[in-house]
Short mmCIF file of C-alpha atoms in Angstrom, two decimals:
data_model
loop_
_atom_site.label_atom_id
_atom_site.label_comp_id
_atom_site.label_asym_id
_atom_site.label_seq_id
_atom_site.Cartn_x
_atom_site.Cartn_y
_atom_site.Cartn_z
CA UNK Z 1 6.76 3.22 -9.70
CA UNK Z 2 7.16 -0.27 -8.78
CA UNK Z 3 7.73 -3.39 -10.83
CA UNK Z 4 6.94 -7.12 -9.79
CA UNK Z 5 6.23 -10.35 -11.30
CA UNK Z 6 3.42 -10.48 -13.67
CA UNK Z 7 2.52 -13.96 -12.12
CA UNK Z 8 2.73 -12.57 -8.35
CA UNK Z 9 0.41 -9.55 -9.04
CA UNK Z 10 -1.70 -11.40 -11.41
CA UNK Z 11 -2.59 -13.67 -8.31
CA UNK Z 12 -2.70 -10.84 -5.90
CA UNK Z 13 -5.37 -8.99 -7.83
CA UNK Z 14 -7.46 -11.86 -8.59
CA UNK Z 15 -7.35 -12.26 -4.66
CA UNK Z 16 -8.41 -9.38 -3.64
CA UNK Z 17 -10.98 -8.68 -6.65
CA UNK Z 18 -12.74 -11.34 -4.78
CA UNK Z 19 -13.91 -8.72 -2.42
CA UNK Z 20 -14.93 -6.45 -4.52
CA UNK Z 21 -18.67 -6.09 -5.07
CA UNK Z 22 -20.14 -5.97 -8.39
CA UNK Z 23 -22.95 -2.91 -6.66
CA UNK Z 24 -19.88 -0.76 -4.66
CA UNK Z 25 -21.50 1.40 -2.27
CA UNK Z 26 -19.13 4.08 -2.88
CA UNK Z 27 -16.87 4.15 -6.56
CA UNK Z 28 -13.27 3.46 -4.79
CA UNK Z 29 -15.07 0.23 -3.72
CA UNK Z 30 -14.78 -1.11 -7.42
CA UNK Z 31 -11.66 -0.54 -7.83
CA UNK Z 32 -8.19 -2.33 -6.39
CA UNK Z 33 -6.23 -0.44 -3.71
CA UNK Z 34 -2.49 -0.85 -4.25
CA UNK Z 35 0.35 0.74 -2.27
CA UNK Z 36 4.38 -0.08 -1.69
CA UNK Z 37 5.98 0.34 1.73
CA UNK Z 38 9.51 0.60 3.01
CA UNK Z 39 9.43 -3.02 3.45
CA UNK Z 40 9.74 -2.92 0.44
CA UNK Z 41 6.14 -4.91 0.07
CA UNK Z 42 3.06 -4.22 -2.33
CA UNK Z 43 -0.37 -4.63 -0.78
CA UNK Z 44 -3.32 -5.23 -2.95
CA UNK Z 45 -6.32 -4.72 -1.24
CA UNK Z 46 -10.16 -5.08 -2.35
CA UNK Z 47 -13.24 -4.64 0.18
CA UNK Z 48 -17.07 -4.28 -0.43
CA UNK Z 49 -16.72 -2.59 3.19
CA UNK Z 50 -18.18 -5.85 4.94
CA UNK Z 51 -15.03 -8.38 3.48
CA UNK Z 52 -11.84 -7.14 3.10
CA UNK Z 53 -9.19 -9.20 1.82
CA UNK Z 54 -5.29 -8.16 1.19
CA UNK Z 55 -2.69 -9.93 -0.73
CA UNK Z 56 1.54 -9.13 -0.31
CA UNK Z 57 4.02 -9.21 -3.20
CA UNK Z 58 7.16 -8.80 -2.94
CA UNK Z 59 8.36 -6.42 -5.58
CA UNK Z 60 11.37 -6.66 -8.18
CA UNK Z 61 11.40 -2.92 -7.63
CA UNK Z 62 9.89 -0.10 -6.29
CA UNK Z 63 10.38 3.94 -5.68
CA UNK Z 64 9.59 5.24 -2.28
CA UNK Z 65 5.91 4.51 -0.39
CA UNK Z 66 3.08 4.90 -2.83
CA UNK Z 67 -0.45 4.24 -3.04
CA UNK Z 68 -3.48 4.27 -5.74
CA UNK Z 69 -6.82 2.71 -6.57
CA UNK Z 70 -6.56 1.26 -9.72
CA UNK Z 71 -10.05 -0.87 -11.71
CA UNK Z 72 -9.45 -4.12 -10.36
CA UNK Z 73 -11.61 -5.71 -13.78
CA UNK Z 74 -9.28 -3.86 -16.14
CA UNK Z 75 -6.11 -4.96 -14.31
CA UNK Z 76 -6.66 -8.11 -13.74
CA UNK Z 77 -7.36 -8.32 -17.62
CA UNK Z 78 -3.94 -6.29 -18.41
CA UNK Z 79 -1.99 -8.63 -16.60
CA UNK Z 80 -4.09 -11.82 -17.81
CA UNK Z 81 -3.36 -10.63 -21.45
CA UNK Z 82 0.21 -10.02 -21.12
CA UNK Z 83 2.65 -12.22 -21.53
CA UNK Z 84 5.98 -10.90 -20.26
CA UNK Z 85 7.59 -12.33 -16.97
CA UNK Z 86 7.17 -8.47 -15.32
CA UNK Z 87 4.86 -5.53 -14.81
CA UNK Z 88 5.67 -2.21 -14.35
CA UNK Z 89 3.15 0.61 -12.83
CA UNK Z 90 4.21 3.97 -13.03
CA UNK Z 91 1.75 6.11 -10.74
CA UNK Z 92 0.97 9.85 -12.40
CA UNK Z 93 -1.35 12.55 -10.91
CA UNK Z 94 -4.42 10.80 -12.39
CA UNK Z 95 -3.28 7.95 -14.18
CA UNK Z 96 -1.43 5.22 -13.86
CA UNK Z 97 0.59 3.73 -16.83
CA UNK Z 98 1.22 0.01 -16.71
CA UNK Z 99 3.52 -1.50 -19.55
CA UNK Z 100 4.56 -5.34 -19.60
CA UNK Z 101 7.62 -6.42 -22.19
CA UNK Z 102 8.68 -9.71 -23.04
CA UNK Z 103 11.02 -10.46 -26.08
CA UNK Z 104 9.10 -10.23 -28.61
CA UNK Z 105 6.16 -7.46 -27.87
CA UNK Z 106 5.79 -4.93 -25.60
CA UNK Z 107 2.20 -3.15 -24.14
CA UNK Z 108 1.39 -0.09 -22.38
CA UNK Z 109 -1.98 0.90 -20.91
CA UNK Z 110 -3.32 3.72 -19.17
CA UNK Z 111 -5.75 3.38 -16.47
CA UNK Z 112 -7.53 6.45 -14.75
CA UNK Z 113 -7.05 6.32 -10.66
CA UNK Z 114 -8.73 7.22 -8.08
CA UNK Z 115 -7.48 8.82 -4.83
CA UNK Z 116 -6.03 6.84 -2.45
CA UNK Z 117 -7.66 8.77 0.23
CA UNK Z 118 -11.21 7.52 -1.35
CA UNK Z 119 -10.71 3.99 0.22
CA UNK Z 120 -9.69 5.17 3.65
CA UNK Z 121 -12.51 3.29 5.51
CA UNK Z 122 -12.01 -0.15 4.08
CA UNK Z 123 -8.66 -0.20 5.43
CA UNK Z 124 -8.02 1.15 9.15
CA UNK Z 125 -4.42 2.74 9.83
CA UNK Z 126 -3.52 0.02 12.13
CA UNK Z 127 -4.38 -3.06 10.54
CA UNK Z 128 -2.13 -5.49 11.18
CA UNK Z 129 -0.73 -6.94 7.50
CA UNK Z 130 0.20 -10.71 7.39
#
């Protein structure tokens, strides 16, 4: 699970969604790979395998070292349409639940994931993160 600020990961997606092609040669290619670190740091990520580009936020909280591929389209919309100051994505087997609150309303949304593993080649084990 981790939790940031809507703004923050709004801005990260939309980031890294630039990378993403609209023809992905492989299906983890349209999507958005996120993942926390002991930093603690979360590290969007989007690639069409020729242009990869990765975003950092620095999360409000987060549970241990995680990582999914989440649709970057749909995300990007969830967070564009809510209106609460945080986000919070809890990571299941296959799913991923994200649920924004403010005062007044609050959403949740599922969103299927894809393995982690899936996007190994866009990003190396040793790339340096800045």
């Amino acid at each position: 699970m981790l939790t940031a600020k809507r703004e923050d990961l709004l801005a990260a997606c939309t980031l890294a969604h630039a990378a993403v092609s609209t023809r992905p040669l492989m299906p983890a290619y349209h999507d958005l790979h996120i993942r926390t670190d002991a930093g603690p740091n979360i590290y969007v990520t989007g690639s069409d395998t020729d242009t990869t580009v990765q975003a950092r936020v620095t999360p409000t909280e987060t549970t241990g070292e995680q990582a999914v591929c989440l649709n970057g389209a749909m995300l990007k919309s969830i967070l564009s349409a809510c209106r609460g100051e945080f986000v919070k994505i809890e990571v299941r087997k296959t799913t991923a639940v994200v649920t924004c609150e403010d005062p007044v309303t609050s959403s949740r949304h599922e969103m299927t994931t894809q393995p982690a593993s899936a996007y190994a080649m866009a990003i190396p084990a040793d790339w340096k993160h800045h």
